[in-house]
XYZ file of C-alpha atoms in Angstrom:
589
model
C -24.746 -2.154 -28.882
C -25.149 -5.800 -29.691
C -24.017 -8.438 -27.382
C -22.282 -11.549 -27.780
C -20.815 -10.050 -31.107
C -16.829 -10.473 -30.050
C -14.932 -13.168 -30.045
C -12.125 -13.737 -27.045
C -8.276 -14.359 -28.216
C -6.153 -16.536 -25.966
C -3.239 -14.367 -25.330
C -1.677 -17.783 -23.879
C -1.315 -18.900 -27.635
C -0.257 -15.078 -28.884
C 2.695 -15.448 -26.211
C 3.437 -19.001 -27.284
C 3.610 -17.785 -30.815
C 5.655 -14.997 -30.135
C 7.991 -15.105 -26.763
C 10.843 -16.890 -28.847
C 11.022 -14.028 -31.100
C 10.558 -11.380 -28.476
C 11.320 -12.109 -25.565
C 15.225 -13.659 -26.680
C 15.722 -10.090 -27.893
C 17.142 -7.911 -25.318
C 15.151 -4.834 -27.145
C 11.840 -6.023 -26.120
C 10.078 -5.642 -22.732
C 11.888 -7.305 -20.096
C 10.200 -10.989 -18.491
C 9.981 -10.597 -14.688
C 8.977 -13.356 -12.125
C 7.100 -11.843 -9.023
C 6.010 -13.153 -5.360
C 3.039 -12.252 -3.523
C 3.302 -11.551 -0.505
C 0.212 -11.054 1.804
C -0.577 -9.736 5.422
C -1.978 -12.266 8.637
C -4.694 -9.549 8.730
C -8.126 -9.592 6.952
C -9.434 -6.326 8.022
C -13.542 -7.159 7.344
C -16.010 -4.542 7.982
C -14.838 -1.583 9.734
C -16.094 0.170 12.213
C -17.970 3.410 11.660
C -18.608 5.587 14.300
C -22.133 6.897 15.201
C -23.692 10.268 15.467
C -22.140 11.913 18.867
C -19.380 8.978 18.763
C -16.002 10.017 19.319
C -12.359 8.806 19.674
C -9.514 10.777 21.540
C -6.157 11.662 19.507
C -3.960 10.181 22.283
C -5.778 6.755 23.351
C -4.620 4.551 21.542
C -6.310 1.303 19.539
C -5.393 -1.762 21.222
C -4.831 -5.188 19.662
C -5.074 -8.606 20.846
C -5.553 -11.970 18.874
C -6.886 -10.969 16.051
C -9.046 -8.556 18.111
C -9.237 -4.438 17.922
C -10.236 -2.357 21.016
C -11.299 1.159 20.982
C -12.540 3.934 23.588
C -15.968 5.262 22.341
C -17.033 8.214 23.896
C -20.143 9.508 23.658
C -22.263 12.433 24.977
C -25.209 10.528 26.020
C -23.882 7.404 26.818
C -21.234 6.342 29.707
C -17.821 4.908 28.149
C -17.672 2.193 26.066
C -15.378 -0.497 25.065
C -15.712 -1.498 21.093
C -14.566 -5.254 20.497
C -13.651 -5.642 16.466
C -12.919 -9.057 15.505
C -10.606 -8.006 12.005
C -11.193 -11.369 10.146
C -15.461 -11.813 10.852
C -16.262 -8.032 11.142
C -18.226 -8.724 14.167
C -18.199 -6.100 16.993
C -19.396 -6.009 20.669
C -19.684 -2.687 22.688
C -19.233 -3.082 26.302
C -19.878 -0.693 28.966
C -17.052 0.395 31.488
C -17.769 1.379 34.374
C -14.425 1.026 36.723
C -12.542 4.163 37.365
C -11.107 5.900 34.593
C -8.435 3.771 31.859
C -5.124 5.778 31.766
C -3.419 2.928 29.582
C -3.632 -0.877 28.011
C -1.340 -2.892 26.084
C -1.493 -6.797 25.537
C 0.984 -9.383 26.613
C 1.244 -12.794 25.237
C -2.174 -13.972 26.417
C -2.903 -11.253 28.820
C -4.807 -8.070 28.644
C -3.635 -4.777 31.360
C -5.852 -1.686 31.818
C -4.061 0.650 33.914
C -5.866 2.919 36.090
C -4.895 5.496 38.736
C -2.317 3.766 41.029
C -3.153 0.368 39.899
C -2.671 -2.597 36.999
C -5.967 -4.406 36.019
C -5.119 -8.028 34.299
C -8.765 -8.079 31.974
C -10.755 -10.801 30.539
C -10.060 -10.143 26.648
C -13.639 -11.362 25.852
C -15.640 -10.130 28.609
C -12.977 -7.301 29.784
C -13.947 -8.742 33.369
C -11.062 -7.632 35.863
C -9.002 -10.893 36.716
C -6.859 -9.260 39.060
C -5.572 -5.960 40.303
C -1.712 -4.847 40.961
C -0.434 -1.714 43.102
C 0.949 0.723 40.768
C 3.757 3.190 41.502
C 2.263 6.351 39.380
C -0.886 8.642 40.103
C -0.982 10.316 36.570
C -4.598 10.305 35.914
C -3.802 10.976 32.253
C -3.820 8.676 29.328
C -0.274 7.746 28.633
C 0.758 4.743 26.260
C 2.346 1.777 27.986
C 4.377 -1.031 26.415
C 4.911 -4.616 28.237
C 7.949 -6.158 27.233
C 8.755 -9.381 29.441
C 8.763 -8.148 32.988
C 9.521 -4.506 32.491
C 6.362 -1.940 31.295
C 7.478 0.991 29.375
C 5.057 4.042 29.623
C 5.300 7.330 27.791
C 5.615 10.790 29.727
C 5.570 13.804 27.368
C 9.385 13.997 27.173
C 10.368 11.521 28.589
C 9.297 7.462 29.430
C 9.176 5.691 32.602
C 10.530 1.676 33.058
C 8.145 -0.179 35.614
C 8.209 -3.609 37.096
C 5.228 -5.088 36.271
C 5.056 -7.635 39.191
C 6.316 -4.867 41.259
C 4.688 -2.007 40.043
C 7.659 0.098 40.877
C 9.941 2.244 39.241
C 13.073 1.075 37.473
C 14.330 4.168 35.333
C 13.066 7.343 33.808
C 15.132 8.566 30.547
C 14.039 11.623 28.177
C 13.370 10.592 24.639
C 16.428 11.611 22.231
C 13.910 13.080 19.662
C 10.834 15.926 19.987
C 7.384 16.003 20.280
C 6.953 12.063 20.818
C 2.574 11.500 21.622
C 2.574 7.934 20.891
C 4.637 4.461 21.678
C 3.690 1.113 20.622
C 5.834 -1.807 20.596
C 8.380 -3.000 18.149
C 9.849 -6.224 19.213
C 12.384 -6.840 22.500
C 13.738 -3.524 23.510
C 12.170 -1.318 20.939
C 9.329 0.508 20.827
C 7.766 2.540 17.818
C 7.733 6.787 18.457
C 4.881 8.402 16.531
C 3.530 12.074 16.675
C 1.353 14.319 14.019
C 3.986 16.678 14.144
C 6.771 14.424 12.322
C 4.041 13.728 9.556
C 3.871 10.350 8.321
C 6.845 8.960 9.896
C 7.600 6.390 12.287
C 10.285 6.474 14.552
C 12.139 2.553 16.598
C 13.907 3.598 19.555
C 16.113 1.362 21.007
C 15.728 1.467 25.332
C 18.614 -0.462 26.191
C 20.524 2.634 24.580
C 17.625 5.309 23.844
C 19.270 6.112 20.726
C 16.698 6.001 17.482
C 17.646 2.931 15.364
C 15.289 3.047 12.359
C 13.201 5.196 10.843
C 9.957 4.812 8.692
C 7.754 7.197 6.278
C 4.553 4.951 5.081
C 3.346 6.764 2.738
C -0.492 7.219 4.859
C -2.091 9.881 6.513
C 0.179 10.936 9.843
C -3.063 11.030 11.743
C -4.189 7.772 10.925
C -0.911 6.590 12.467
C -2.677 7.846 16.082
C -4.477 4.744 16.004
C -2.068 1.902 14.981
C -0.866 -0.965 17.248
C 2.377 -3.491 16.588
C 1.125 -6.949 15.359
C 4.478 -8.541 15.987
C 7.974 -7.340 15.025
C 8.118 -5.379 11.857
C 4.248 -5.032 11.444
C 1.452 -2.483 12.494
C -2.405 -2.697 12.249
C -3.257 1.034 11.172
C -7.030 0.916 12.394
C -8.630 4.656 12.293
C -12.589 4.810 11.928
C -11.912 8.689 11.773
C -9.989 8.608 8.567
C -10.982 5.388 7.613
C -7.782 4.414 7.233
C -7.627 0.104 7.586
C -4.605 -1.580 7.018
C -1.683 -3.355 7.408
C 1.808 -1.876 7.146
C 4.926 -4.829 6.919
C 8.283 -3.944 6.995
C 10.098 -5.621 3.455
C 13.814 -4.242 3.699
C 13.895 -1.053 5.481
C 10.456 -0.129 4.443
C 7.139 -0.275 5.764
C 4.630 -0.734 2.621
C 0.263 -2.004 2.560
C 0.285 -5.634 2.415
C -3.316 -5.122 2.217
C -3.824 -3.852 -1.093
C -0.806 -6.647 -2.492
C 2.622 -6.663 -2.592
C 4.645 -8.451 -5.355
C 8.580 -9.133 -4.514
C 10.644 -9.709 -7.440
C 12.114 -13.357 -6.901
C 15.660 -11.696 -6.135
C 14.232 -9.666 -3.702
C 15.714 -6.713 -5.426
C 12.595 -5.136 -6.257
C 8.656 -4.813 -5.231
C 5.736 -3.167 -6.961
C 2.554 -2.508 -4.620
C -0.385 -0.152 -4.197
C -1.943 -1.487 -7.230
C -5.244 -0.067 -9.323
C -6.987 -2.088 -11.025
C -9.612 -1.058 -13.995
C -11.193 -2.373 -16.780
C -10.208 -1.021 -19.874
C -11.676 -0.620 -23.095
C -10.904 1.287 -26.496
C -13.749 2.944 -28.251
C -12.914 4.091 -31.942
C -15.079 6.905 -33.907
C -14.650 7.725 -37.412
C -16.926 10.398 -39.372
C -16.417 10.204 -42.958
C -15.880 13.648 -44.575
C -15.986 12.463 -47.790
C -16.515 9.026 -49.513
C -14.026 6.506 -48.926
C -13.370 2.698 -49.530
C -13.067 0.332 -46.809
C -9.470 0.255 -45.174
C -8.010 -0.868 -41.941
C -6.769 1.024 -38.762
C -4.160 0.544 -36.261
C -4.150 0.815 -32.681
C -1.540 1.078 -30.037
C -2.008 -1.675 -27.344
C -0.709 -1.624 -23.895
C 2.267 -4.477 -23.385
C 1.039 -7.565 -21.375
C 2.968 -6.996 -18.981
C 6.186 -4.673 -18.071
C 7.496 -3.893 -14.019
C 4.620 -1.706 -13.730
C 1.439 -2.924 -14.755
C -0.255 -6.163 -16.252
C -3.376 -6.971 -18.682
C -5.395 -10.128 -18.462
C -8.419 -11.169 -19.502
C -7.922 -9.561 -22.957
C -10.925 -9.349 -25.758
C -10.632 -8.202 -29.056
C -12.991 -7.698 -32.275
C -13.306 -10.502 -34.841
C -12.385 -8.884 -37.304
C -8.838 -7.607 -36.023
C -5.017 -8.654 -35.986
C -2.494 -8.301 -33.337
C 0.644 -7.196 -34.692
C 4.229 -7.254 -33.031
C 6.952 -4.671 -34.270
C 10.597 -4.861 -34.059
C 10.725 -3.663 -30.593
C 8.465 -5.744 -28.931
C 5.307 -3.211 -29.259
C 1.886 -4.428 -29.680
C -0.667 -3.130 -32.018
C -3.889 -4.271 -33.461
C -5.426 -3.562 -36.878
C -8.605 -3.949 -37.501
C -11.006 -3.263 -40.479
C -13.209 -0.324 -41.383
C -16.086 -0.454 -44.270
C -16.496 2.031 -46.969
C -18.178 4.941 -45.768
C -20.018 7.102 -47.636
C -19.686 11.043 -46.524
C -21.344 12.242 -43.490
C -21.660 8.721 -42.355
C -20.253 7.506 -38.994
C -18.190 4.080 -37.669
C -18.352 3.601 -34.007
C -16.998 0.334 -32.157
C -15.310 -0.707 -29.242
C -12.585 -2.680 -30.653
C -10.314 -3.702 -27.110
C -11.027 -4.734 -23.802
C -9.301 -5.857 -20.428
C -8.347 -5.871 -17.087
C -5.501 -3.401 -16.151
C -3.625 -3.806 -12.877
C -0.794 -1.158 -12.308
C 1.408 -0.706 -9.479
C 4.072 1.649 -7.848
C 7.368 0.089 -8.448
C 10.601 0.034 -6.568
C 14.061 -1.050 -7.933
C 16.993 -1.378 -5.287
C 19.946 -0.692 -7.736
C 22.362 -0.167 -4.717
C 24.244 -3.129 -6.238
C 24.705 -1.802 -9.270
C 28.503 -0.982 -8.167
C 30.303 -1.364 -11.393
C 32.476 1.480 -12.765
C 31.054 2.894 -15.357
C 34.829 2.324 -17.327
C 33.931 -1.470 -16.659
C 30.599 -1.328 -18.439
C 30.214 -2.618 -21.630
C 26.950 -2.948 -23.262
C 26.018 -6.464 -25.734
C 26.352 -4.953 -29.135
C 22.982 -5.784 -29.553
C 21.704 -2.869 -27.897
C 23.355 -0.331 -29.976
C 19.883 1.038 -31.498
C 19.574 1.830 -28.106
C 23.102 3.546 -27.500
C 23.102 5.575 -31.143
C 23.295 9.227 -31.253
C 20.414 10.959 -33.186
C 18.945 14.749 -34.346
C 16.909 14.639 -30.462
C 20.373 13.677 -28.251
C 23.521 15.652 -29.884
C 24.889 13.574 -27.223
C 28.547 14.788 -29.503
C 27.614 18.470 -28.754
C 30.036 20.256 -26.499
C 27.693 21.797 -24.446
C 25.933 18.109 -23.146
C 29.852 16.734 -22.806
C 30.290 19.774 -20.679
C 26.975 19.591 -18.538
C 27.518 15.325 -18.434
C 31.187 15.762 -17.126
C 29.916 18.490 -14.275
C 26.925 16.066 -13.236
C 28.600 12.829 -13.199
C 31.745 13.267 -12.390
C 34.946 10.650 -12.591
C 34.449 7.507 -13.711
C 31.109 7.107 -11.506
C 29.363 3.409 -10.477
C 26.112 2.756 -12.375
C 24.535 3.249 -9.761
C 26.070 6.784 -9.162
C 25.333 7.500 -13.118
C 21.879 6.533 -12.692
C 21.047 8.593 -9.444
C 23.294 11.919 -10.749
C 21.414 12.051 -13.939
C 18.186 11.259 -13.028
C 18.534 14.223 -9.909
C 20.200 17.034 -12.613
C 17.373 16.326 -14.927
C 14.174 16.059 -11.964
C 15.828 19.851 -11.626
C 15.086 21.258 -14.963
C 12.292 23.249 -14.628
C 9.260 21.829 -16.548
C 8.149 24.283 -19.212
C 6.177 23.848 -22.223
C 8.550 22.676 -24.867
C 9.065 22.372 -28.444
C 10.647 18.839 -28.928
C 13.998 20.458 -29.090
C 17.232 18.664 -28.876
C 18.963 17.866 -25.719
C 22.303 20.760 -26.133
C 19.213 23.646 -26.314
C 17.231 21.969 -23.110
C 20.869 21.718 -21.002
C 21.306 25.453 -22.470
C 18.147 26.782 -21.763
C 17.395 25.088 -18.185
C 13.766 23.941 -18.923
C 11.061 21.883 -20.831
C 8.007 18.949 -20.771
C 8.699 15.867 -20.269
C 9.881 15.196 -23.694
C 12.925 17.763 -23.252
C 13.625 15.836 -20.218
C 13.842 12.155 -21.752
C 16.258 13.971 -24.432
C 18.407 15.096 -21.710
C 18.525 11.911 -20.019
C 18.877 9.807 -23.213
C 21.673 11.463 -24.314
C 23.687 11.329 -20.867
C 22.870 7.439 -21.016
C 23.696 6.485 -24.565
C 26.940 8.866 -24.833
C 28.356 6.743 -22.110
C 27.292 3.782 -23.259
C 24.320 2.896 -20.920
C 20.923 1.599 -23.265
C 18.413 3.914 -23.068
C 15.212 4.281 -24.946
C 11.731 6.524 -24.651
C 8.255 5.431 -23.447
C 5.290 6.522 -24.664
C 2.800 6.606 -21.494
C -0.028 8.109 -19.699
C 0.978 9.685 -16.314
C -2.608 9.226 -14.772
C -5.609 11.525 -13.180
C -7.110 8.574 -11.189
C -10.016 11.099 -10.900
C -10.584 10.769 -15.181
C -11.752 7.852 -16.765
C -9.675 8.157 -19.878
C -6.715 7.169 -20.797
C -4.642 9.095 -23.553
C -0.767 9.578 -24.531
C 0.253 12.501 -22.561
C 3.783 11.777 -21.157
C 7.064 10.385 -21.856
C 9.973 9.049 -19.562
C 13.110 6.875 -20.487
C 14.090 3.385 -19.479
C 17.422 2.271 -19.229
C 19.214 -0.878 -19.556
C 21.296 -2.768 -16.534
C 22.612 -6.131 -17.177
C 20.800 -7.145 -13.456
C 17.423 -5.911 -13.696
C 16.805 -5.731 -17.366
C 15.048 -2.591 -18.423
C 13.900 0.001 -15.596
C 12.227 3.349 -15.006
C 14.150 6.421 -15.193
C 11.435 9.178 -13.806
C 11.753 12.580 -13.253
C 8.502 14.065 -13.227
C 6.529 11.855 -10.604
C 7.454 10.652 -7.183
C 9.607 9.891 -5.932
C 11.063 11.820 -9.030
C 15.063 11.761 -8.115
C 15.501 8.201 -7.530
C 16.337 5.624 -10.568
C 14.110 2.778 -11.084
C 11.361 4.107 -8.762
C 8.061 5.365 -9.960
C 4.937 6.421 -7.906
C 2.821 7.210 -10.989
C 1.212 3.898 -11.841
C 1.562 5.017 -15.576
C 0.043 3.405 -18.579
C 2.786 2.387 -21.008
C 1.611 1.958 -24.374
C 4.976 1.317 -26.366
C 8.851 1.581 -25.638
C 10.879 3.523 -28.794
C 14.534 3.589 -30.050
C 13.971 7.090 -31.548
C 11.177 9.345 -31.416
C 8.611 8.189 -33.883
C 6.428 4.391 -33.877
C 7.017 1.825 -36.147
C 2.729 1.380 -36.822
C 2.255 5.368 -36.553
C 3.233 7.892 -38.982
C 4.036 11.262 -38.381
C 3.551 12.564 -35.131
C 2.748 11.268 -31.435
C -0.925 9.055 -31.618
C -1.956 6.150 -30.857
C -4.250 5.791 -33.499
C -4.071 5.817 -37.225
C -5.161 4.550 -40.776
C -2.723 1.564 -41.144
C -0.248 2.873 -43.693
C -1.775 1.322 -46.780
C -4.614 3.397 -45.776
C -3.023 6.563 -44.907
C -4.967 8.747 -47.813
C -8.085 8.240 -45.392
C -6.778 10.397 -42.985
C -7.407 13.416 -45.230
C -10.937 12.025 -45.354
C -12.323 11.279 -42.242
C -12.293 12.208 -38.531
C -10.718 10.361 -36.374
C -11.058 9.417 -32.625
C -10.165 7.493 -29.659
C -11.737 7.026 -26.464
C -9.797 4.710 -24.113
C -11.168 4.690 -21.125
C -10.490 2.808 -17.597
C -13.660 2.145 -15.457
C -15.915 -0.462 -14.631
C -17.885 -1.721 -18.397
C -20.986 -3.709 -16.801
C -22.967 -1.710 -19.975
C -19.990 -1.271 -22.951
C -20.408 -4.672 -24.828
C -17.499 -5.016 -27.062
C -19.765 -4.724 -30.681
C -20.832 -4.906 -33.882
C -20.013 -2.326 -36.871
C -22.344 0.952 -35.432
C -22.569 3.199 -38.498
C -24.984 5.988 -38.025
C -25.828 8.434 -41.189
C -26.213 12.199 -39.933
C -25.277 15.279 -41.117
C -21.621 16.261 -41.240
C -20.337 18.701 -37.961
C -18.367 21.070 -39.224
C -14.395 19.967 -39.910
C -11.533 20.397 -36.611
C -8.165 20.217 -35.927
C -8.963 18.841 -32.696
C -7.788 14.855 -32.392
C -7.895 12.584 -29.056
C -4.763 11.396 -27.704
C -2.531 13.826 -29.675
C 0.892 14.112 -27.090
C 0.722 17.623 -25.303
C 4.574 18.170 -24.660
């Protein structure tokens, strides 16, 4: 492909041009304003461990200023002490040779190694003893051991043991209110964090003063990577495992620990946070094989959104010789043109590229606590509250099924949440795009059936509601294509928002784990650019008497595009493969 053959559109100006049309209309994607938020941690250059190099389970990673600590054991070597500076990557391996280390934990400036019967205070940098302290226990075992003030705590199996650490004597002994505990770490005055690889990925605060469990935590990260994790203040932990390779930094925003090292965005209410994102380069490859003769034309292409909760696009490129186009709703498109081809001739060009970040998005609609007899919607949405041949939403049998589901008189917030869990319960099964009173009646279908079914709960109550044409993503495939559908609905606080059921967390309103690719958002079933049936792709509709004589096809893919120059015109004259009904990015229910 030729280079330097494409020219770049600002999509500063395209916004200009079009945000007071779009963006006043409540039909169109919803504007949000986002935070970053970032951890105190770069983790740089992890440690890998060596051939015969080992770490036990149950000793745990220690960390002090900024500084990792590990126990390497090897077969041909005595113990060692790894030093990992997180933020330069450099690392120092030191050689112990005291009696064996049943514990450490940092304190303020101050480094302990406990050994049998005794407290060592340690040189940080040189892990030099500074000064020894009688100790009040002869386990010879590795137990945890948390220093909070004056008092240590140190976990026993079962149970956990207070010391005095000038003392080195026994306060109390108490037995844990939950199972299985193997590790303790410290949360903050008076708490420590629980973990264990039996729990799974879950994190448990136990309060000492009452040793009652206070909090709990599921980051969503291997359970055995959790083995090696260390507090880095109050409502933070360094997750550090060279055996999983798991490296980073959990923060607690709300009652939630998420990865501030892969970026968090808080919505500027606070009320919502996307995170975990991907990011790709995208671009859209279009084929055409003429089967007979036919004139020049143009074709139109779905485009992404520039942004929606879920995902953004910069650094957008398209051909010279296309148009972006806006329709009613707010959906993008661009046409471009195609030359007369003669038969048996062939158009290939990449005609779109960009940057794609997408992210796992939370809404917290717990305020969402108006009755539903309260709610009335602007009369501008009503495109997006009409009945219609796919919703029935009159039919007896989804009045019935709506009335068991949601009850009296509901909050949105209860609406939301009861319909979205009846319809994550449907069993998915191949459908056949039938209306919402046959899906309720028959108990299963694809994700089409399901939008139906949650469509016409919405909009007979009066809640907006509209479909989404998306990809619901194989991060192991390079393509993207229009496989799935799920429904957004409307609330007067958040603007438009996710409703599910098919991908984590799956029962939960305005949460999505998917990182989908939404290509367009639809008051009925069928695009305003597209005819006929579900494609992103077509002979703009002047041109429709093409389709009949050419092949068609779209490659979108997502992946680095160091050697895909966005090109020229590529027509290559070959002979003519033989005719199928096969198309790329044709919906499979």
């Amino acid at each position: 492909m030729k280079k330097n053959k494409f020219i770049f559109h600002s999509v500063f100006v395209i916004f200009i041009l079009f945000s007071f049309s779009i963006f006043s209309e409540a039909s169109t994607y919803t504007s949000y304003r986002w935070k970053e938020m970032k951890g105190d941690y770069i983790i740089s250059n992890p440690p890998i461990l060596e051939e015969g190099e080992s770490l036990d389970l149950f000793e745990s990673v220690l960390i002090h200023k900024g500084n990792a600590y590990y126990l390497i054991r090897s077969k041909d070597k005595p113990l060692e002490i790894l030093k990992w500076n997180l933020k330069t990557g450099e690392k120092t391996k030191i050689p112990w040779t005291g009696d064996k280390i049943t514990g450490w934990a940092s304190s303020k400036d101050k480094v302990y190694f406990r050994i049998k019967k005794k407290i060592l205070e340690i040189n940080p940098d040189t892990l030099i003893t500074l000064g020894s302290f009688d100790w009040e226990d002869s386990n010879s075992g590795w137990h945890d051991m948390v220093i909070d003030g004056n008092k240590v705590y140190s976990h026993h199996g079962t149970k956990f043991i207070i010391f005095d650490l000038t003392t080195g004597k026994k306060i109390e002994e108490k037995t844990y209110p939950v199972t299985g505990v193997q590790r303790m770490f410290s949360w903050g005055e008076n708490q420590v964090g629980l973990v264990s690889t039996l729990w799974g990925a879950k994190i448990q605060i136990l309060d000492i003063g009452t040793n009652t469990v206070t909090n709990e935590y599921k980051p969503s990260i291997s359970h055995r990577a959790l083995m090696k994790s260390d507090s880095a203040g109050k409502g933070k932990l360094l997750v550090l495992d060279p055996v999983t390779k798991n490296f980073f930094e959990l923060g607690l925003i709300g009652n939630k620990l998420y990865d501030l090292s892969k970026g968090i965005q808080v919505l500027e209410n606070g009320k919502a946070i996307r995170f975990s994102p991907i990011e790709n380069e995208v671009y859209a490859e279009v084929n055409i094989t003429a089967v007979s003769d036919m004139t020049a034309s143009e074709v139109s292409l779905v485009l992404p959104p520039n942004e929606t909760y879920s995902q953004e696009l910069t650094d957008e490129q398209f051909t010279k010789d296309s148009e972006i186009e806006y329709d009613g709703l707010g959906n993008r498109s661009v046409r471009f043109l195609v030359p007369a081809l003669s038969a048996g001739e062939n158009f290939e060009k990449i005609v779109y590229k960009a940057k794609m970040k997408r992210f796992k998005i939370e809404f917290d609609l717990s305020s969402l606590k108006s009755k539903l007899s309260d709610f009335r919607a602007d009369s501008k949405f009503s495109i997006y509250t009409a009945n219609d041949w796919f919703l029935k939403y009159d039919d007896e049998v989804v009045k019935a099924k709506r009335a068991e589901i949601l009850g009296e008189d509901p909050d949105i917030f209860e609406t939301l949440s009861r319909t979205q869990e009846y319809v994550s319960k449907i069993p998915y099964k191949s459908g056949k795009f039938e209306p919402a009173p046959q899906v309720i009646s028959k108990n299963n279908g694809a994700c089409t059936e399901h939008s139906y079914v949650t469509m016409a709960f919405l909009r007979s109550i009066g809640i907006p509601a509209r479909l989404v044409w998306n990809y619901l993503p194989t991060e192991s495939s390079d393509k993207i294509f229009l496989n799935h559908k799920f429904v957004e609905a409307w609330t007067d606080e958040f603007g438009w928002i996710p409703m599910e059921p098919l991908a984590g967390p799956a029962k939960i309103p305005g949460s999505t784990y998917a990182r989908h690719v939404i290509f367009a958002n639809l008051n009925g079933v069928y695009h305003e650019k597209i005819s006929g049936g579900d494609r992103l792709i077509q002979f703009a509709k002047p041109f429709l008497a093409n389709s009949k004589k050419a092949k068609l096809r779209l490659d979108f893919y997502k992946k680095g595009i160091e050697d895909a120059e966005i090109s020229e015109v590529k027509i290559q004259s070959r002979s003519l493969q033989k005719p199928t009904n096969e198309e790329e990015n044709v919906f499979v229910p």
